[in-house]
PDB file of C-alpha atoms in Angstrom:
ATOM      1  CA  UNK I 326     -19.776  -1.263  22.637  1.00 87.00           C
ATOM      2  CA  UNK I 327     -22.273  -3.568  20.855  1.00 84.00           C
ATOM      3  CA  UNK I 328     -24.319  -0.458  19.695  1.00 83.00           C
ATOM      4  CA  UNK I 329     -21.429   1.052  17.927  1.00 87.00           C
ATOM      5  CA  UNK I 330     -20.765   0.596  14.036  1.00 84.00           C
ATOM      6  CA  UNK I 331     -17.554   1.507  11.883  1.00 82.00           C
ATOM      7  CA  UNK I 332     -17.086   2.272   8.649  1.00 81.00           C
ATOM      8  CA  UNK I 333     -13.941   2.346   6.740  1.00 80.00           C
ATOM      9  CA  UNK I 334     -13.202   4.920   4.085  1.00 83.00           C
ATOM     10  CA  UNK I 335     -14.480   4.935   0.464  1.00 86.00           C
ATOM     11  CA  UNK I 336     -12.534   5.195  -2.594  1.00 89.00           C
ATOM     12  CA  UNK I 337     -13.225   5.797  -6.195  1.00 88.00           C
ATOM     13  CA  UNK I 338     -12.582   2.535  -7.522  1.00 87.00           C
ATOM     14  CA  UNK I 339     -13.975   3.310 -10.822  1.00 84.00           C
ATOM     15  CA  UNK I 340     -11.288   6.381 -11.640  1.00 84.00           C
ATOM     16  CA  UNK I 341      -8.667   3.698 -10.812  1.00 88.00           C
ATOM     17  CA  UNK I 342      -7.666   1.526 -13.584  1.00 84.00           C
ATOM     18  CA  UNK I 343      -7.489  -2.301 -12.590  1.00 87.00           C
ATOM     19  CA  UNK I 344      -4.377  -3.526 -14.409  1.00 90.00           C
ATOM     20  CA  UNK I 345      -3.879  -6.957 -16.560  1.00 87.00           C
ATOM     21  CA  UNK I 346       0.055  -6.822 -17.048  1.00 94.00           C
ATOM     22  CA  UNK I 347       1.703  -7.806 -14.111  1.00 97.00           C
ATOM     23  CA  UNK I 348       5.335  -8.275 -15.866  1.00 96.00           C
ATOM     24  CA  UNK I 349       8.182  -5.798 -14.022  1.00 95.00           C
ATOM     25  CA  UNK I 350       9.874  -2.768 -15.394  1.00 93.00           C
ATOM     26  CA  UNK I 351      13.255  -2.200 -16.298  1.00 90.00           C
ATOM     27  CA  UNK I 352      13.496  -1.340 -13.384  1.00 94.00           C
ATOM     28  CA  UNK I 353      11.468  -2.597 -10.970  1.00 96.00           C
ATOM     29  CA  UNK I 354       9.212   0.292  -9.654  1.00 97.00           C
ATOM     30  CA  UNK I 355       8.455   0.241  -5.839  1.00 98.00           C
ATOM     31  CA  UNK I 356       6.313   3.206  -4.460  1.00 98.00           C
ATOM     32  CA  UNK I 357       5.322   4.878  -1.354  1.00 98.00           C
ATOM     33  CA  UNK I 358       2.647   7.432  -1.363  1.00 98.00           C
ATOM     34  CA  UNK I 359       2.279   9.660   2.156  1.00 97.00           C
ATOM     35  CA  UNK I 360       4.128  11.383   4.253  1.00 97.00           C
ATOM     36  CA  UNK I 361       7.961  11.842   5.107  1.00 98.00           C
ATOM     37  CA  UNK I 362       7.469  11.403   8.642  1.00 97.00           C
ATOM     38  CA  UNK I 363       9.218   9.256  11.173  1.00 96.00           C
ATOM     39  CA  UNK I 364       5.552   7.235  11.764  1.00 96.00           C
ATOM     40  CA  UNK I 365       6.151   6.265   8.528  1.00 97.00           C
ATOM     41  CA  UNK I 366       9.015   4.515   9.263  1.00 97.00           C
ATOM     42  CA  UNK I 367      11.166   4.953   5.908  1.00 98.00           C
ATOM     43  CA  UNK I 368      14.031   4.005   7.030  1.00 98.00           C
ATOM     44  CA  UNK I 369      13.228   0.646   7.307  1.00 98.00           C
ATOM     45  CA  UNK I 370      12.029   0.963   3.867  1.00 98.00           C
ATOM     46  CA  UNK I 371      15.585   2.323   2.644  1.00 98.00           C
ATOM     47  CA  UNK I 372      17.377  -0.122   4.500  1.00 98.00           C
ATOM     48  CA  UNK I 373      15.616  -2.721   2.878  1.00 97.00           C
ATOM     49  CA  UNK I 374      15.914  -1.645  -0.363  1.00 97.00           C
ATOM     50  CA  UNK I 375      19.927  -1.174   0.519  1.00 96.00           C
ATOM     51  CA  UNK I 376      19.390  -5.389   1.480  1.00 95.00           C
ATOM     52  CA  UNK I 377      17.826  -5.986  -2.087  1.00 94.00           C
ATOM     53  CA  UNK I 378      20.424  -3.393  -4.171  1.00 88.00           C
ATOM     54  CA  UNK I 379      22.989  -6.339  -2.771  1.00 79.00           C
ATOM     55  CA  UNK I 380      21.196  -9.012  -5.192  1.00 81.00           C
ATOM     56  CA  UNK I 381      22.196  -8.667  -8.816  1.00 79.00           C
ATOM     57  CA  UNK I 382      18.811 -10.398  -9.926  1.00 79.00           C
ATOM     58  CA  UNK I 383      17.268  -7.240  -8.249  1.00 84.00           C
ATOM     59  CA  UNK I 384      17.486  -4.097 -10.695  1.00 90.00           C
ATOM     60  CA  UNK I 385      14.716  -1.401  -8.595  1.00 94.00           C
ATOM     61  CA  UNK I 386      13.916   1.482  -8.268  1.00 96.00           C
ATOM     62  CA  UNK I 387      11.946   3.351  -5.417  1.00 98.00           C
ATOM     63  CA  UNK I 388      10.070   6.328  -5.544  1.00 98.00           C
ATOM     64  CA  UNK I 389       8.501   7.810  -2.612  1.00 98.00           C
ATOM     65  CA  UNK I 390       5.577  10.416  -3.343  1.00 98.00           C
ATOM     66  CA  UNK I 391       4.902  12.781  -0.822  1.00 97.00           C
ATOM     67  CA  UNK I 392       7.173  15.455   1.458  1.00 97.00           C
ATOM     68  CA  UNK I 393       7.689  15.980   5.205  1.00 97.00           C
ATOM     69  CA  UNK I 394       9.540  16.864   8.162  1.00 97.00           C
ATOM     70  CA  UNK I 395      11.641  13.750   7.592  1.00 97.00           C
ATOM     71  CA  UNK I 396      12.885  14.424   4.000  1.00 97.00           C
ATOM     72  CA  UNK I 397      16.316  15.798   5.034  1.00 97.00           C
ATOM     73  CA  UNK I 398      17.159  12.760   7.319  1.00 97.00           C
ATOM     74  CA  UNK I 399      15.935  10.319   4.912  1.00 98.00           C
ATOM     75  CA  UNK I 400      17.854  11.682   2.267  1.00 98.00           C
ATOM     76  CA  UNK I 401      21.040  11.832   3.687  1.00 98.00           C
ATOM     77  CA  UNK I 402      20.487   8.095   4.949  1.00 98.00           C
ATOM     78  CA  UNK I 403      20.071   7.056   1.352  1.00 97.00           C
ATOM     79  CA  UNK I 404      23.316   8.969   0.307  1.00 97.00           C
ATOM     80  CA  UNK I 405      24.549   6.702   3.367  1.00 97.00           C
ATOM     81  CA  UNK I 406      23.550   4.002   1.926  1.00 97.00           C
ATOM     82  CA  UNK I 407      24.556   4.293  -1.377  1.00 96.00           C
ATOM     83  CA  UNK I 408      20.835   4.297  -2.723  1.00 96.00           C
ATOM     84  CA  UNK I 409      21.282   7.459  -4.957  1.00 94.00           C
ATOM     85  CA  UNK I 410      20.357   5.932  -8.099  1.00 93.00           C
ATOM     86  CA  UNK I 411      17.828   3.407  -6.857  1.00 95.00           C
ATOM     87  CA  UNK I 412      15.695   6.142  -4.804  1.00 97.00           C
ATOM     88  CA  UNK I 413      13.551   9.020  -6.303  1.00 97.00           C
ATOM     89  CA  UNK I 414      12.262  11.501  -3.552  1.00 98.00           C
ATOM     90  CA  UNK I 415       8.992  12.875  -5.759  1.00 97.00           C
ATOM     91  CA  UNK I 416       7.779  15.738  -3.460  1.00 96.00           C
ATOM     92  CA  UNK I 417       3.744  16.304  -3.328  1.00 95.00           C
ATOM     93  CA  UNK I 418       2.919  15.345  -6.638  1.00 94.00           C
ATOM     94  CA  UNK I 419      -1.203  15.389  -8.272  1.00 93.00           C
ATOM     95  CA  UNK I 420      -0.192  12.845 -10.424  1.00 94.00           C
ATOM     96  CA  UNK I 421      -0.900  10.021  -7.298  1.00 95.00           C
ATOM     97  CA  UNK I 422      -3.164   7.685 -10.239  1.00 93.00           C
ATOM     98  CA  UNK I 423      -0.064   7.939 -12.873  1.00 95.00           C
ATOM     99  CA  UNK I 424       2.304   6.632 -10.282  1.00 96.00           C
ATOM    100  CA  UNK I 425       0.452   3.893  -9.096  1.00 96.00           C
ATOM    101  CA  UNK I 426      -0.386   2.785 -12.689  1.00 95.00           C
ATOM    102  CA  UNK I 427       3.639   3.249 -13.464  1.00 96.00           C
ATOM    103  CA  UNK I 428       3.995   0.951  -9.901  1.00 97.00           C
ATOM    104  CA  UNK I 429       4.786  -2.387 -10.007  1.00 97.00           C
ATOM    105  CA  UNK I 430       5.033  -3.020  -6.015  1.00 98.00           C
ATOM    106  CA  UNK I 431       3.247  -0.365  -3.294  1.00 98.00           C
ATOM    107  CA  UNK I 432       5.314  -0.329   0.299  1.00 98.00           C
ATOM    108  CA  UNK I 433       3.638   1.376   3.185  1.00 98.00           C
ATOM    109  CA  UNK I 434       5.958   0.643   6.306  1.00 98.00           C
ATOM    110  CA  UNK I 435       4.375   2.584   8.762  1.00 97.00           C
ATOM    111  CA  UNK I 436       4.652   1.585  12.622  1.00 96.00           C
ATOM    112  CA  UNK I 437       1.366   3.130  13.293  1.00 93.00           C
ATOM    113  CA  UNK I 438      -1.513   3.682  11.110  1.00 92.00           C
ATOM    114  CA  UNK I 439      -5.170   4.116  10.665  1.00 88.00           C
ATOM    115  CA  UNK I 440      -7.267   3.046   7.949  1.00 90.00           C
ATOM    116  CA  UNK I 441      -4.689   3.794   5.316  1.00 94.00           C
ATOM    117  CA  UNK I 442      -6.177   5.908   1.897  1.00 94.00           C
ATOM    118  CA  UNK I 443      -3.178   5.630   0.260  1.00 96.00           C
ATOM    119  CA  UNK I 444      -2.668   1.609   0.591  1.00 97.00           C
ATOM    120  CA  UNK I 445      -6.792   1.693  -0.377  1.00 96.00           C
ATOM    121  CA  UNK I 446      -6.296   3.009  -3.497  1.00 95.00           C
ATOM    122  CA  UNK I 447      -3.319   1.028  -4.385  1.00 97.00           C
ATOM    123  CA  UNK I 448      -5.177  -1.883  -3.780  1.00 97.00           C
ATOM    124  CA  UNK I 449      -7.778  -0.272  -5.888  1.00 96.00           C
ATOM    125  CA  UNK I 450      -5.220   0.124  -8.979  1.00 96.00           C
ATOM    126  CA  UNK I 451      -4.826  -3.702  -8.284  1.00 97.00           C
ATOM    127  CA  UNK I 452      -0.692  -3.649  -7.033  1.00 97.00           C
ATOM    128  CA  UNK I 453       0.443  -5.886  -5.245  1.00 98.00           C
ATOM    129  CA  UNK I 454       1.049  -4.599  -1.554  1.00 98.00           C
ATOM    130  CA  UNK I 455       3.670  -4.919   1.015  1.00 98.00           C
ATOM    131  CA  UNK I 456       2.688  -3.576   4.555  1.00 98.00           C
ATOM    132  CA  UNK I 457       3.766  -3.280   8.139  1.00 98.00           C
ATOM    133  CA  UNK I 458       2.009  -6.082  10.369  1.00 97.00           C
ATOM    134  CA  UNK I 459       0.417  -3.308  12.540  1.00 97.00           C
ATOM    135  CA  UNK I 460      -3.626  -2.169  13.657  1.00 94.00           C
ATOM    136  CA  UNK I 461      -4.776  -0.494  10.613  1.00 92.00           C
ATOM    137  CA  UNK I 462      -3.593  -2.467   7.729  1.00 96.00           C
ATOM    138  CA  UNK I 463      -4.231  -5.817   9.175  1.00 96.00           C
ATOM    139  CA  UNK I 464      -7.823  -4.332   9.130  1.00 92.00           C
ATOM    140  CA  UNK I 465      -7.162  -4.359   5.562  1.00 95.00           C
ATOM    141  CA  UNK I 466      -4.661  -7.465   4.310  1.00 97.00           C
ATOM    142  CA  UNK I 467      -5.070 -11.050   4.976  1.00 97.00           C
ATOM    143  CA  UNK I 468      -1.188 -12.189   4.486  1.00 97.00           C
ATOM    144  CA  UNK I 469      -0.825 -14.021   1.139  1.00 97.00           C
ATOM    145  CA  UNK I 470      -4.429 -13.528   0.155  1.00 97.00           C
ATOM    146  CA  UNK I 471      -4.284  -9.866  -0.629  1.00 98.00           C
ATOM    147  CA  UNK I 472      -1.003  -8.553   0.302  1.00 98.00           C
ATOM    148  CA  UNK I 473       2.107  -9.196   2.333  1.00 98.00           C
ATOM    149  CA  UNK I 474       2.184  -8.345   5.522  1.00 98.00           C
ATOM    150  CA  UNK I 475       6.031  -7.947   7.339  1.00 98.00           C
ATOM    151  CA  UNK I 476       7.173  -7.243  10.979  1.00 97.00           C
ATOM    152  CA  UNK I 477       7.267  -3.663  11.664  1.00 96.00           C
ATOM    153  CA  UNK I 478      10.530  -2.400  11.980  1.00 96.00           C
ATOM    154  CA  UNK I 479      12.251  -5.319  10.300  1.00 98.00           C
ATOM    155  CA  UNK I 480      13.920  -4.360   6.904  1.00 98.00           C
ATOM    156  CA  UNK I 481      14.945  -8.349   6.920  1.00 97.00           C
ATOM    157  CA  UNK I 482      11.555  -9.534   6.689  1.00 98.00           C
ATOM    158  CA  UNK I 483      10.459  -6.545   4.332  1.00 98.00           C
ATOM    159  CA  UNK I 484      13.304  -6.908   1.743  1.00 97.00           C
ATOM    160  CA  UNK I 485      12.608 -11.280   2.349  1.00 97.00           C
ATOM    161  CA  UNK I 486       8.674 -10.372   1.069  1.00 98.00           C
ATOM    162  CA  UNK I 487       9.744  -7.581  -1.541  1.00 97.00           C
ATOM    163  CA  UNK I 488      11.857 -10.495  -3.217  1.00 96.00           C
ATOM    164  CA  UNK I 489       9.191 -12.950  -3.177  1.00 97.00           C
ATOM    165  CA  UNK I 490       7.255 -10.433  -5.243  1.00 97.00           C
ATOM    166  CA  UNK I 491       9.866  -9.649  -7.348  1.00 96.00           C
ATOM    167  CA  UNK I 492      10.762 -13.088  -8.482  1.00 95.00           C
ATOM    168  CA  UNK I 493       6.728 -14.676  -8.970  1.00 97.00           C
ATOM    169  CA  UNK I 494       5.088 -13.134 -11.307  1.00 97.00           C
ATOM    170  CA  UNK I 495       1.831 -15.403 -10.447  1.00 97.00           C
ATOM    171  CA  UNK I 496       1.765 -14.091  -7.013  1.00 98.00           C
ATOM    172  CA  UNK I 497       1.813 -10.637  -7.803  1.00 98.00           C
ATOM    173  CA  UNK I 498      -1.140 -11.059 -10.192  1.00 98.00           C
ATOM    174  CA  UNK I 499      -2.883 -12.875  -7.577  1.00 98.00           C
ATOM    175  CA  UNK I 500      -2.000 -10.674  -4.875  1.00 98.00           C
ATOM    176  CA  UNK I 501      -3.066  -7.521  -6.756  1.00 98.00           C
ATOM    177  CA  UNK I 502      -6.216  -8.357  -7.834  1.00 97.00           C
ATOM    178  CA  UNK I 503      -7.450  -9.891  -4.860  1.00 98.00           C
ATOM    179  CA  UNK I 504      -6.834  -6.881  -3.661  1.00 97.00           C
ATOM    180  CA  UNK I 505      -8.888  -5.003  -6.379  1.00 96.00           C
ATOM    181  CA  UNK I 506     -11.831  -7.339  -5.121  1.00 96.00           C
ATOM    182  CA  UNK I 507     -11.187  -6.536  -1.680  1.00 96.00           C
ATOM    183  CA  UNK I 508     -11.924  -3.055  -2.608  1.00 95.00           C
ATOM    184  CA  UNK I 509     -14.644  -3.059  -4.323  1.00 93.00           C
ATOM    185  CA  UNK I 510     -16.664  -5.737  -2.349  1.00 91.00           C
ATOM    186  CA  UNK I 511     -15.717  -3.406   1.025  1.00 91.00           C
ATOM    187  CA  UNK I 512     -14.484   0.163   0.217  1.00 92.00           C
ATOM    188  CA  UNK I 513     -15.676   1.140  -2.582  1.00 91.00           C
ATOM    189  CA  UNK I 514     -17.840   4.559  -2.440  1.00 89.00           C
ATOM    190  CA  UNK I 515     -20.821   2.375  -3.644  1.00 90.00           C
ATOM    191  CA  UNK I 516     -20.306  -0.186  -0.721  1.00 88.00           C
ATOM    192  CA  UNK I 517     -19.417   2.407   2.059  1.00 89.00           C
ATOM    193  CA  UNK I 518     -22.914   4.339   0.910  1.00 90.00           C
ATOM    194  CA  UNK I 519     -24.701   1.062   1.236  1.00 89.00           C
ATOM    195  CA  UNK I 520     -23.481   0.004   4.511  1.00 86.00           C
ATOM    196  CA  UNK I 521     -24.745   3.312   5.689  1.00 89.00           C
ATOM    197  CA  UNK I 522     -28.273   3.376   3.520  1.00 93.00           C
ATOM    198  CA  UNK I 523     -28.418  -0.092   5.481  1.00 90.00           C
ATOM    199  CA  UNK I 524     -27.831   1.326   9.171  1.00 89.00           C
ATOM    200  CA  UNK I 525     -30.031   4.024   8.633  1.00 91.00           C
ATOM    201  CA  UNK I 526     -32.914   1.861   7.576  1.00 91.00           C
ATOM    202  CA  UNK I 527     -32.203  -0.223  10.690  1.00 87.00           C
ATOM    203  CA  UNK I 528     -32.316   2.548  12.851  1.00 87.00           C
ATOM    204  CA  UNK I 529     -35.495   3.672  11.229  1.00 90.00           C
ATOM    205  CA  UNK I 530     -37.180   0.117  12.599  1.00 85.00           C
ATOM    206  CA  UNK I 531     -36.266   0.301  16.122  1.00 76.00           C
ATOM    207  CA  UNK I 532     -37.223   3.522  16.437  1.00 70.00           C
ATOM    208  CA  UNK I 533     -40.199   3.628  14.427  1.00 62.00           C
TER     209      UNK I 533
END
């Protein structure tokens, strides 16, 4: 084990604009970018949104980028729950950096993950970022440094840190670009090529 080395993915941080204004739309935009699959675990998501649609000082809306097998169900469960007018179902969409720079919160709820692209470059575009506490994007988020991290599953504890977000503007500043830094300091393409530009040297000594 001690003679293996990982990597995480690279993104293009420089194609991703780092935002200043941290003040909400009218609505609130929340966004999910991936896909409509039960892993993803959207209906926590929805149900949480339902929990926050409750609170008058909440005005949101939610729009999840992306399609899959679990489009149907999902839709019908926010017709259920009476989320018609706060959720947007985008499809596959090549407009991923126009969303995020329309965003004012990025979701991913997943109950399983890897090393997430899609919460990468939202972190990239500086939003502040609400995640599952799960392998993957703990990797990723230090809760209340960079992000918010929730228990998987729990549309309590998700809608409890979407509010918190909602209602401090500081934090969300603070959040998002700490997680800009994060980024670029660890997953940027220019850091990812380094790391490796550094292993290959040190494989060069030992065997040289």
């Amino acid at each position: 084990p001690e003679r293996i080395v990982t990597f995480g993915n690279g993104v293009e941080t420089g194609r991703i604009r780092n935002r200043d204004d941290y003040s909400l739309g009218r609505p609130a935009r929340l966004l999910y970018v991936g896909r409509l699959h039960a892993q993803k675990n959207l209906d926590t998501l929805l149900r949480a949104i339902c929990l926050l649609a409750d609170d008058p000082a909440h005005s949101l809306e939610l729009r999840l980028v992306g399609d899959g097998p679990a489009r149907a169900e999902l839709v019908a469960l926010a017709g259920r729950l009476g989320l018609d007018d706060q959720v947007t179902f985008c499809g596959q969409s090549d407009r991923v950096r126009e969303e995020l720079a329309a965003a004012d919160i990025f979701v991913l709820p997943s109950q399983a993950e890897g090393l997430s692209n899609a919460l990468l470059e939202a972190m990239a575009a500086a939003l502040p970022v609400v995640v599952s506490d799960i392998p993957g994007n703990v990797d990723v988020i230090d809760h209340t440094h960079n992000g918010l991290l929730f228990r998987v599953g729990d549309p309590h504890d998700l809608a409890e840190n979407l509010a918190t977000l909602l209602d401090h503007e500081t934090l969300r500043c603070r959040l998002g670009q700490t997680a800009r830094q994060t980024v670029e300091e660890h997953f940027s393409l220019d850091s990812i090529a380094q790391h490796y530009v550094n292993l290959y040297e040190q494989v060069v000594r030992v065997t040289v």
